[in-house]
CSV table of C-alpha atoms in Angstrom, one decimal:
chain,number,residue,atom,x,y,z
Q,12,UNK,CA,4.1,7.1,-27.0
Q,13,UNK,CA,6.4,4.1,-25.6
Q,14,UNK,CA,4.8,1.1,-23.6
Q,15,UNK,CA,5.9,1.0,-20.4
Q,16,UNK,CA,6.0,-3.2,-18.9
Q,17,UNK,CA,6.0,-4.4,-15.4
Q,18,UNK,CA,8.4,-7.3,-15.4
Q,19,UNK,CA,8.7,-7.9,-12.1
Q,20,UNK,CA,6.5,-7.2,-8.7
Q,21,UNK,CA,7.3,-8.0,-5.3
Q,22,UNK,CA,6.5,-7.3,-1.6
Q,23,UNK,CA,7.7,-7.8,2.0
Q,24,UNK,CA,5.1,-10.0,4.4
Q,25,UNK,CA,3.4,-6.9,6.3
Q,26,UNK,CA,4.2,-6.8,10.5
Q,27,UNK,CA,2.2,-4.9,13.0
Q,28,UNK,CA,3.4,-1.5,14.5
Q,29,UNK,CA,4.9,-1.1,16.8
Q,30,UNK,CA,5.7,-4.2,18.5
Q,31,UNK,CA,5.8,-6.5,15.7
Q,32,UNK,CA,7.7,-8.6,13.8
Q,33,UNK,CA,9.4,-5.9,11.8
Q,34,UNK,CA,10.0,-3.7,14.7
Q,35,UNK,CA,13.6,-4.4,14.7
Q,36,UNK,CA,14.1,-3.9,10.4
Q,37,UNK,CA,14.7,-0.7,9.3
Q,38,UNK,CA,12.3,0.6,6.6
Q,39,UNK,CA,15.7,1.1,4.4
Q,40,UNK,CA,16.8,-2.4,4.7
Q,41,UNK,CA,13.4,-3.8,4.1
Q,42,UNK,CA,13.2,-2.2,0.8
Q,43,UNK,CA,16.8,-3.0,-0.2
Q,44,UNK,CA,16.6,-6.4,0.9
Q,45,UNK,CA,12.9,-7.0,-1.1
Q,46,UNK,CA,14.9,-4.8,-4.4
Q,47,UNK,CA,17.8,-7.5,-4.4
Q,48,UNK,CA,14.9,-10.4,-3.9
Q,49,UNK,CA,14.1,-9.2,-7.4
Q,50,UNK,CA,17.0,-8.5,-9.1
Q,51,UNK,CA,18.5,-11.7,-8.3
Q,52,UNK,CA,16.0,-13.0,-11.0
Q,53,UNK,CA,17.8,-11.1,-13.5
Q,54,UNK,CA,21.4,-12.3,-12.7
Q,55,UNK,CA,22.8,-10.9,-15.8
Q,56,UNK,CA,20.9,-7.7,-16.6
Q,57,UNK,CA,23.4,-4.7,-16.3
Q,58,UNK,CA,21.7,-2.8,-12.5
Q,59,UNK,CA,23.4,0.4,-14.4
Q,60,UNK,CA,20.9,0.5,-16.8
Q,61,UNK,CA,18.2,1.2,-14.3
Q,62,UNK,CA,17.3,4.9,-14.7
Q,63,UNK,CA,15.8,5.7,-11.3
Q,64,UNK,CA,14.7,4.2,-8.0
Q,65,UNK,CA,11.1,5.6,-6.8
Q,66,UNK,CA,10.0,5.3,-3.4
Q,67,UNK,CA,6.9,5.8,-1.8
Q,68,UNK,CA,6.8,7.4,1.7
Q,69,UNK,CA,4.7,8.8,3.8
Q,70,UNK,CA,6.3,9.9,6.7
Q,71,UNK,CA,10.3,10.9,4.9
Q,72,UNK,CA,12.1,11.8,8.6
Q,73,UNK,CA,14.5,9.8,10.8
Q,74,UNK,CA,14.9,6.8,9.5
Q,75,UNK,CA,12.9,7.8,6.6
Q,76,UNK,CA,14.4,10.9,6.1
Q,77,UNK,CA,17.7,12.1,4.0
Q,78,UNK,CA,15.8,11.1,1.2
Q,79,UNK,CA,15.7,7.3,1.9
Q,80,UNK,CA,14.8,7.1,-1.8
Q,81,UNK,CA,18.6,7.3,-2.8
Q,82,UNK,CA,19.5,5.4,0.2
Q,83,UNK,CA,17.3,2.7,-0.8
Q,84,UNK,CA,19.0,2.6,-4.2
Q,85,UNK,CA,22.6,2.5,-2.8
Q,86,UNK,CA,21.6,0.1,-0.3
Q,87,UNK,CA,19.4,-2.3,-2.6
Q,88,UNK,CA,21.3,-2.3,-6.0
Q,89,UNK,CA,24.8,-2.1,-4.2
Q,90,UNK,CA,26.0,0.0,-7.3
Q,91,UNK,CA,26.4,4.1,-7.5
Q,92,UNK,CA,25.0,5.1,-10.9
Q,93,UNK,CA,21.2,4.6,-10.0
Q,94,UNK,CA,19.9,7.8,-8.5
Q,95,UNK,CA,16.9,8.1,-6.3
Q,96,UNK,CA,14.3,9.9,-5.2
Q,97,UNK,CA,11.4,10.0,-2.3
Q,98,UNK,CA,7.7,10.7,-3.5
Q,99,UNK,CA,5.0,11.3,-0.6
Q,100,UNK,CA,1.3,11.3,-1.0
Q,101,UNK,CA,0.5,9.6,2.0
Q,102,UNK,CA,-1.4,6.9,1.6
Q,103,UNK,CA,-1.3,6.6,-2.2
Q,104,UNK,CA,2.4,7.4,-2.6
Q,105,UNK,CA,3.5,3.8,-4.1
Q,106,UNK,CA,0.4,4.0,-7.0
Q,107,UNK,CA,2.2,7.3,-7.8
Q,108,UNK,CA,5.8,6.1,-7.8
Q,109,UNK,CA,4.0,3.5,-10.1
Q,110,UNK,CA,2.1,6.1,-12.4
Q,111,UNK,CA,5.2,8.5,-12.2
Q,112,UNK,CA,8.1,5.7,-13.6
Q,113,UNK,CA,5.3,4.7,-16.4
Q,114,UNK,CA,4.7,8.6,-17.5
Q,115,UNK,CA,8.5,8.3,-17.6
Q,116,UNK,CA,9.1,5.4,-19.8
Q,117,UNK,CA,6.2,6.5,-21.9
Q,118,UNK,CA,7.6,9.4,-22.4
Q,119,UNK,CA,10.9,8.1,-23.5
Q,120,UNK,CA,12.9,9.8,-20.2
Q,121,UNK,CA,13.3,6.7,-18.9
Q,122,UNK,CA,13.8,2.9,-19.9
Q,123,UNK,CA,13.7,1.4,-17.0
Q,124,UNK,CA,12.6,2.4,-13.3
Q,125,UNK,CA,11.9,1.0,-10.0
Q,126,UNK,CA,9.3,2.0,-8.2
Q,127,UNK,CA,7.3,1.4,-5.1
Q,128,UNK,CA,7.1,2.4,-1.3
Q,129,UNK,CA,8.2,1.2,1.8
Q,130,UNK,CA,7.2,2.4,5.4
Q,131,UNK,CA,7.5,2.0,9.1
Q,132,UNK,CA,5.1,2.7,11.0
Q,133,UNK,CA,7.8,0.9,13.9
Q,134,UNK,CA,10.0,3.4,13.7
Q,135,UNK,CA,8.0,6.7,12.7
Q,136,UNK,CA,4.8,7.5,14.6
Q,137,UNK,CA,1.9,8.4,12.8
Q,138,UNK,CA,2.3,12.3,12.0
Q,139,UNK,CA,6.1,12.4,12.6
Q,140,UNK,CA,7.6,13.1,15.1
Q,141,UNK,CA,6.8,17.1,15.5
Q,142,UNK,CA,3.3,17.7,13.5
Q,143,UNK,CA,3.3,21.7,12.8
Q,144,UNK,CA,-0.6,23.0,11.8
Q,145,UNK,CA,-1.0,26.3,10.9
Q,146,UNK,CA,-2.8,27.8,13.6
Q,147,UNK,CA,-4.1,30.6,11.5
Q,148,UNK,CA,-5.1,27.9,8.8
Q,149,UNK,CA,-7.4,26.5,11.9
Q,150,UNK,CA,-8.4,29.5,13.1
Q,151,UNK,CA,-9.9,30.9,9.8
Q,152,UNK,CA,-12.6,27.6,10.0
Q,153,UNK,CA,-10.5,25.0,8.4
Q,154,UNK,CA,-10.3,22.5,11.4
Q,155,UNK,CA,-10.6,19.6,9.6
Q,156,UNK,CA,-7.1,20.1,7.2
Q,157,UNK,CA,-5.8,18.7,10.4
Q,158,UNK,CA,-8.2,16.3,11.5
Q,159,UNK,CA,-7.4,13.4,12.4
Q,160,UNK,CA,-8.0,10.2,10.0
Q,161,UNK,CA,-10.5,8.5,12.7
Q,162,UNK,CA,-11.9,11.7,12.9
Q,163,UNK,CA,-12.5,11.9,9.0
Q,164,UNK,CA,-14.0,8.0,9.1
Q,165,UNK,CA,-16.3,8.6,11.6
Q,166,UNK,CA,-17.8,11.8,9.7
Q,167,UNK,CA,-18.3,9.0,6.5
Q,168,UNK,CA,-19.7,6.9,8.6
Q,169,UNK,CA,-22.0,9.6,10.0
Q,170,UNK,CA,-22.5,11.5,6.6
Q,171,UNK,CA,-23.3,8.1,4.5
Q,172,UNK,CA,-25.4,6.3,7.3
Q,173,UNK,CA,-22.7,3.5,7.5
Q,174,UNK,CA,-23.9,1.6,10.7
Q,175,UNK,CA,-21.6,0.0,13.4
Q,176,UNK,CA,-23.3,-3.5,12.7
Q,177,UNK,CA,-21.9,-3.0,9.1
Q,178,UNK,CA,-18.4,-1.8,9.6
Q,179,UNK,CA,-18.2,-4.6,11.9
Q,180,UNK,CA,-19.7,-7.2,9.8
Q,181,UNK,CA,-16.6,-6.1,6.8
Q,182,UNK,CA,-13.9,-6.0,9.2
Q,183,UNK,CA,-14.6,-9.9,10.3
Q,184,UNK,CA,-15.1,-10.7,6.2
Q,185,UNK,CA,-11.3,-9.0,5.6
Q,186,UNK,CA,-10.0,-11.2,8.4
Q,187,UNK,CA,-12.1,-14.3,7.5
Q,188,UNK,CA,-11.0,-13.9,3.2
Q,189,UNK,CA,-7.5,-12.8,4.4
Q,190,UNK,CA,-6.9,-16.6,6.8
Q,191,UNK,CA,-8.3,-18.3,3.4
Q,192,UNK,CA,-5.8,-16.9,1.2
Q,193,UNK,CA,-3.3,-17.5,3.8
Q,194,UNK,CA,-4.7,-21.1,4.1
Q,195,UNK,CA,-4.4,-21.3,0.3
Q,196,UNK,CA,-0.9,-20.5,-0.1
Q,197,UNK,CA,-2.2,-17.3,-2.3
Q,198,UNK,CA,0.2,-14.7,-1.1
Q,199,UNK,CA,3.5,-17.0,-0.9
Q,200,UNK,CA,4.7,-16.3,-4.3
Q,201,UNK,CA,4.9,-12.6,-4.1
Q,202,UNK,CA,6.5,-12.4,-0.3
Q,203,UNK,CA,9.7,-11.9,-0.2
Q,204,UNK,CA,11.7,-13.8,2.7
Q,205,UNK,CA,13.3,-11.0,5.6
Q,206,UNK,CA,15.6,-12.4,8.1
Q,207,UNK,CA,15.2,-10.4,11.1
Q,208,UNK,CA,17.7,-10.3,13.8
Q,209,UNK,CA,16.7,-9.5,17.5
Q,210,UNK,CA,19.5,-8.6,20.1
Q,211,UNK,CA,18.2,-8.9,23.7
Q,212,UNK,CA,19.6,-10.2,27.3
Q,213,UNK,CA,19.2,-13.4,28.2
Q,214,UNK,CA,18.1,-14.8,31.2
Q,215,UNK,CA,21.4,-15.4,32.5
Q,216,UNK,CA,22.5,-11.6,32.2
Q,217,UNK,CA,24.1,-12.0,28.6
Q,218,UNK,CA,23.4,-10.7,25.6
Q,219,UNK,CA,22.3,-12.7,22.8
Q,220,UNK,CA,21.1,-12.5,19.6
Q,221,UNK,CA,18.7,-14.8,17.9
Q,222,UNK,CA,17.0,-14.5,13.9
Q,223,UNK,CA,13.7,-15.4,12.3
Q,224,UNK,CA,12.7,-15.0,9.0
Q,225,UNK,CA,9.0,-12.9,8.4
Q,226,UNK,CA,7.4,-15.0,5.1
Q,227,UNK,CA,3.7,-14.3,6.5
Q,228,UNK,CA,1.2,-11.0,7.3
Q,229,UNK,CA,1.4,-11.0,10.6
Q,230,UNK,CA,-2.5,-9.1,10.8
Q,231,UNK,CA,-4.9,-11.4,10.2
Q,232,UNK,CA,-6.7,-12.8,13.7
Q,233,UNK,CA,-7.9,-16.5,13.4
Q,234,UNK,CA,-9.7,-15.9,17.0
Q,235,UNK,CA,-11.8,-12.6,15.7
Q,236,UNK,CA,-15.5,-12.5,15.7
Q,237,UNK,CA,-18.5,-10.1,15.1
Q,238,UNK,CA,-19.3,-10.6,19.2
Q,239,UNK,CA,-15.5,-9.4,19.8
Q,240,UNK,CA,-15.5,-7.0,17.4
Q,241,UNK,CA,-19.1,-5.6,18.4
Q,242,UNK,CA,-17.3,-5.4,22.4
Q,243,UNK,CA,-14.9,-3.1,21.3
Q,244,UNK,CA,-15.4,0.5,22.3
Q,245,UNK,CA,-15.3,3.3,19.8
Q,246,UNK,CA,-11.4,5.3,19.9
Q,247,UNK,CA,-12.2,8.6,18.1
Q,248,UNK,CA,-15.4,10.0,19.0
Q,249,UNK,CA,-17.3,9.2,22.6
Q,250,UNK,CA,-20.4,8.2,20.2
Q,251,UNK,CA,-18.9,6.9,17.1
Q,252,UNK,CA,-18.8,3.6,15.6
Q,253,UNK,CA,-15.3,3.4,14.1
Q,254,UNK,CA,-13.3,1.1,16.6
Q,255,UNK,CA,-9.4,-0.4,16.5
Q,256,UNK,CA,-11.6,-3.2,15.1
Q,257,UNK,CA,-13.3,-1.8,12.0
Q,258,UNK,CA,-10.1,0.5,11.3
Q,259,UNK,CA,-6.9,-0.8,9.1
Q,260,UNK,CA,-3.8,-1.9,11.5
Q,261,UNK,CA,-0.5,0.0,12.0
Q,262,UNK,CA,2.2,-1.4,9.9
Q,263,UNK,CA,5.2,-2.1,8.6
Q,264,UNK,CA,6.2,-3.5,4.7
Q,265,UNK,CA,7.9,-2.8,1.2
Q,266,UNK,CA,6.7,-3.6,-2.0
Q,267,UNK,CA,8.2,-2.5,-5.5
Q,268,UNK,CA,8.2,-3.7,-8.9
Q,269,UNK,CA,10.4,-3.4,-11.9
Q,270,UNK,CA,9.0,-1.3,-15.2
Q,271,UNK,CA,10.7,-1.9,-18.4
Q,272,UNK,CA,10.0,0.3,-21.8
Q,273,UNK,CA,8.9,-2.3,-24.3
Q,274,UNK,CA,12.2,-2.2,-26.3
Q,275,UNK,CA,13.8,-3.1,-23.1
Q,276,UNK,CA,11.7,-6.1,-22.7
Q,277,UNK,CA,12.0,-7.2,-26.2
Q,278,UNK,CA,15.8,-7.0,-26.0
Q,279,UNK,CA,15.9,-9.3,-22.8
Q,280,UNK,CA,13.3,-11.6,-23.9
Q,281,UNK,CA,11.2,-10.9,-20.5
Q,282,UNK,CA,7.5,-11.9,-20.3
Q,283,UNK,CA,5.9,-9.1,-19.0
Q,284,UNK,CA,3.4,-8.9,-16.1
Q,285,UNK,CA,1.1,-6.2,-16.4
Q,286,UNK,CA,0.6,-3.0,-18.0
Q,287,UNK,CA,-0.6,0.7,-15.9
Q,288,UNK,CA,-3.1,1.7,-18.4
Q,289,UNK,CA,-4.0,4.9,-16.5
Q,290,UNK,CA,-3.3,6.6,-12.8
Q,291,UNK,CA,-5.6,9.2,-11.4
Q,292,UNK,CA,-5.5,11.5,-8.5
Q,293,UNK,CA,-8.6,13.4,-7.1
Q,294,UNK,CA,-9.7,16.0,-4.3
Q,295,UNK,CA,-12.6,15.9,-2.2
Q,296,UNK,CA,-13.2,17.5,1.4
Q,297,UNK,CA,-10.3,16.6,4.2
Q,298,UNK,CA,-13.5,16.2,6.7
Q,299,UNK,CA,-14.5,12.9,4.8
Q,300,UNK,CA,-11.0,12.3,3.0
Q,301,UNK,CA,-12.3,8.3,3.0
Q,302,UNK,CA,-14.2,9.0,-0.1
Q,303,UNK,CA,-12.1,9.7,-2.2
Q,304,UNK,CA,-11.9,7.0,-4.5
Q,305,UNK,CA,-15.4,7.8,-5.3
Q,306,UNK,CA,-13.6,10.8,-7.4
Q,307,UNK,CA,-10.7,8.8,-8.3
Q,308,UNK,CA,-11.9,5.7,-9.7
Q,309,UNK,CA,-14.5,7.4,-12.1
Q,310,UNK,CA,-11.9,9.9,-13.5
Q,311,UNK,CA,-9.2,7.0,-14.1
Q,312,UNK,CA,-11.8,5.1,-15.9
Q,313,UNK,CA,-12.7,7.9,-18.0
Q,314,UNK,CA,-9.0,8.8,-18.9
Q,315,UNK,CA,-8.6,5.2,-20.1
Q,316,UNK,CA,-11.7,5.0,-22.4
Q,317,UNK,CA,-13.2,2.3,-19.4
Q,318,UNK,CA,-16.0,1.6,-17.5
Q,319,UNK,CA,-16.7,-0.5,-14.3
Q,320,UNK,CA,-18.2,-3.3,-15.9
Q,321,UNK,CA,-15.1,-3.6,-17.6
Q,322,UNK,CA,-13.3,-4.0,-14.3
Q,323,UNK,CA,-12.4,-7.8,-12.8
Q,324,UNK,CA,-10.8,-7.2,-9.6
Q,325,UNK,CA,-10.7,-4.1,-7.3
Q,326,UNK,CA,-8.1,-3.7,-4.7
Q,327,UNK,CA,-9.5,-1.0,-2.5
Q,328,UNK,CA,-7.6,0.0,0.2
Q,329,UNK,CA,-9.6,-0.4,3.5
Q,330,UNK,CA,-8.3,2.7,5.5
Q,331,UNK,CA,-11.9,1.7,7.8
Q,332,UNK,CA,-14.5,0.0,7.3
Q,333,UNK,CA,-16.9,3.2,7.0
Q,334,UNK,CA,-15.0,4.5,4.1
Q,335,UNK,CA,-14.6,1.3,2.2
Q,336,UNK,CA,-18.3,0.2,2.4
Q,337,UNK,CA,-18.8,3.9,1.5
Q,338,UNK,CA,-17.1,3.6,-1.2
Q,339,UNK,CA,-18.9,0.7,-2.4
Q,340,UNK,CA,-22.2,1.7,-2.0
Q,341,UNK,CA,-21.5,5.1,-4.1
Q,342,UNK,CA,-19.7,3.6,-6.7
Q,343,UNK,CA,-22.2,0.7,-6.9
Q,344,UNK,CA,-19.1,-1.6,-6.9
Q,345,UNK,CA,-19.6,-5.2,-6.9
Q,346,UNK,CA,-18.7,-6.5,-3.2
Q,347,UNK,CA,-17.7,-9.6,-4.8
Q,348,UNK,CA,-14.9,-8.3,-7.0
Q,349,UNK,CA,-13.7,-6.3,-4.3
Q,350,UNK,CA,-10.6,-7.3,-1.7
Q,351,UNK,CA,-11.6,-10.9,-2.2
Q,352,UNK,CA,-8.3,-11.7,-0.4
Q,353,UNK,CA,-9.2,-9.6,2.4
Q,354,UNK,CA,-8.0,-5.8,3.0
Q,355,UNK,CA,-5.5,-3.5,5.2
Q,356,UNK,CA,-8.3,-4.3,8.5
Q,357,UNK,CA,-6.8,-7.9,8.1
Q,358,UNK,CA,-3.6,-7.7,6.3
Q,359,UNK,CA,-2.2,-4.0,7.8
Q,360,UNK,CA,-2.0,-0.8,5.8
Q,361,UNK,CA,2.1,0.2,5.7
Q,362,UNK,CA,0.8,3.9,4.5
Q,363,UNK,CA,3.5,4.9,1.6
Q,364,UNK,CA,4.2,1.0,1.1
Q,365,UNK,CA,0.6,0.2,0.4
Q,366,UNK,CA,0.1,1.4,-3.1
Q,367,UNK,CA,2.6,-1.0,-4.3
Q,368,UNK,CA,2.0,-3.8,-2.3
Q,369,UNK,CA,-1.8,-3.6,-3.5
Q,370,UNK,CA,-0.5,-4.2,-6.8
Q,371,UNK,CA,1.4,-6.8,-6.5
Q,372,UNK,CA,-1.8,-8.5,-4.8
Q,373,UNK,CA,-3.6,-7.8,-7.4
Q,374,UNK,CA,-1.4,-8.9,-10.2
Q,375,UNK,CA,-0.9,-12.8,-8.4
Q,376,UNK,CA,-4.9,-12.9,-8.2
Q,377,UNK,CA,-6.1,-11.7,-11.6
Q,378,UNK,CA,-3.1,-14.3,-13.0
Q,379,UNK,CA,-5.1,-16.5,-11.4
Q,380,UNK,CA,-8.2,-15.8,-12.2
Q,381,UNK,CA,-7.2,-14.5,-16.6
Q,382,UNK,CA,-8.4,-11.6,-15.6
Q,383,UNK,CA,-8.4,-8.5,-17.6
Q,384,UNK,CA,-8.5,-5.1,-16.1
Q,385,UNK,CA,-7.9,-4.6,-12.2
Q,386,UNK,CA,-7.8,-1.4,-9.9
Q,387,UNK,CA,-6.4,-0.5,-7.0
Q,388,UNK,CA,-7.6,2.3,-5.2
Q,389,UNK,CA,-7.6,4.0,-1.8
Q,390,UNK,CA,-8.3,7.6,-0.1
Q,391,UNK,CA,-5.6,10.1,0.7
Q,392,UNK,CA,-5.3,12.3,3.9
Q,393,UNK,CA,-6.1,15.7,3.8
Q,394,UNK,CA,-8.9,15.0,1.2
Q,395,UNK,CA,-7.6,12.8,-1.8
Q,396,UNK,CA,-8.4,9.7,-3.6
Q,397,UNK,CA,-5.8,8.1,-5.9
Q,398,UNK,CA,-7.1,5.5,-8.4
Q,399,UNK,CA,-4.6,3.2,-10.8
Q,400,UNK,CA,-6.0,1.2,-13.8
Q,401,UNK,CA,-4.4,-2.3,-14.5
Q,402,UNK,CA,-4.1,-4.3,-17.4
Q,403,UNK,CA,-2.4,-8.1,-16.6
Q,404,UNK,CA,-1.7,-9.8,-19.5
């Protein structure tokens, strides 16, 4: 079996949905834009050679739609020969674009691929524009296929005795780590810059049209505190405790990186980054779809010949603040070790982007740290939990 490299890994800052700072960029250009970012550092490297472009999406229609995969490639690489291709498992979908181009390579199909996800959550509502359930599905006592994720967080929070105090208590730590890191420069090496142009009619009846460039998350809220958060009234369930607060923002971002067979990187004398040692899918029950990565994690590590102690770093995906401290607790996970930059409560959670762009986290901070072996993890709608095994040499 080949090694597959990644040689390259970058990501878009992340705006809020739907009013802001990407509301105006297309998902498609945000990819493209963030795919020529990278190539750029590889000025003479043939873009021909690339076998395949993998995007992660979670919501492929309108401006996501005609496979925006392709579209991405046409639009990012500027040449013809690179196909693409779309790849959806909500939530998770750019880990798998990630585990898919490194089953590739491995297998010798492929030499080199890139792969990541992009979404806007701007552009394309939660659920698409025209979600279709089955009635009969429904009506035969399988309500929860359909539910709702704050539905599904506040049946963790309920099932695993995750208290308000608490979810509110890890929402204002993901804010507070996430203003360090910003404070600390930690995330300015892996953003790419996106110049965002905004047409509008000026105060003297004319149109105009003025640009900024996005270098910064745009989630993480200096003025938050566990008395605001605690005021905030619960949004799925008349009695819950899962809040707008406690629960991971609406977004928009792109993230990819660049995987290279080991011959490949040999030939152009590339120092590589990191190293997928193993990617892991699980099911559990859609009703409590957050806990997923209690399934995931454990059969990734087992796959690799791993264990958690072995684990530096964890990137787990906070969907809310129930399910993450779920998580936790189950796994026995070390608090410290986990989202120590903050998570998607602070930084925003671009669904089909946020695979990839966890990764590239993850990669800047265990360089930083010599770590060893990272993960990055998160739960799946309709009851999954997608797991990916890191090794960053």
């Amino acid at each position: 079996m080949k090694t597959a490299y990644i040689v390259k890994a970058y990501r878009t800052a992340v705006g809020k949905a739907p009013k802001g700072v990407f509301r105006f960029k297309r998902p498609d250009e945000l990819a493209a834009e963030t795919i020529q970012f990278m190539m750029d550092e590889l000025p003479d490297f043939d873009k021909k050679r690339i076998d395949d472009v993998m995007v992660g999406n979670a919501m492929p229609e309108a401006e996501q739609g005609l496979n925006v995969g392709r579209l991405i490639s046409l639009m990012g690489l500027k040449v013809e020969d690179v196909p693409g291709v779309t790849v959806n498992r909500y939530c998770a979908s750019g880990l798998e674009t990630i585990g898919m181009a490194t089953a590739k390579i491995q297998s010798g199909m492929a030499d080199c691929i890139i792969a990541g996800g992009a979404e806007s959550m701007s552009f394309i509502p939660m659920g698409g524009y025209k979600p279709t359930p089955d009635y009969k599905v429904a009506a035969a006592g399988h309500e929860d296929y359909y539910w709702g994720m704050g539905l599904t967080a506040e049946a963790v929070a309920n099932q695993y005795k995750i208290s308000r105090e608490d979810q509110d208590e890890f929402a204002y730590n993901s804010h507070m780590k996430a203003l360090k890191a910003q404070a600390e420069g930690k995330f300015d090496k892996q953003i790419v810059p996106i110049t965002v142009e905004q047409t509008f009619i000026n105060e003297n009846g004319k149109k105009e049209t003025k640009s900024y460039v996005v270098k910064q998350d745009e989630g993480p809220r200096a003025g938050t505190s566990i008395a605001a958060l605690s005021g905030l009234k619960p949004v799925f369930a008349a009695d819950g405790s899962v809040t707008a607060g406690n629960s991971s923002q609406m977004s928009d971002g792109a993230a990819f990186v660049l995987i290279m067979s080991e011959d490949m990187v040999k030939e152009l004398n590339l120092e590589p980054i990191a190293r997928l040692v193993n990617f892991a899918s699980s099911g559990v029950e859609p009703r409590i779809m957050g806990i997923g990565p209690v399934k995931a994690i454990p059969k990734a590590l087992k796959q690799a010949g791993l264990e958690l102690k072995d684990i530096d770093l964890v990137e787990l995906n906070e969907a809310f603040a129930s399910q993450s401290l779920a998580v936790i607790r189950e796994l026995g996970l070390n608090p410290d070790i986990v989202n120590v930059n903050g998570g998607a409560i602070a930084l925003g959670h671009p669904l089909g982007c946020t695979g990839a762009k966890l990764s590239v986290q993850l990669f800047d901070e265990m360089k930083r740290r010599g770590s060893k072996y990272g993960i990055v993890s998160m739960c799946v709608g309709t009851g999954q939990g997608s797991a990916g095994i890191y090794e960053v040499l």
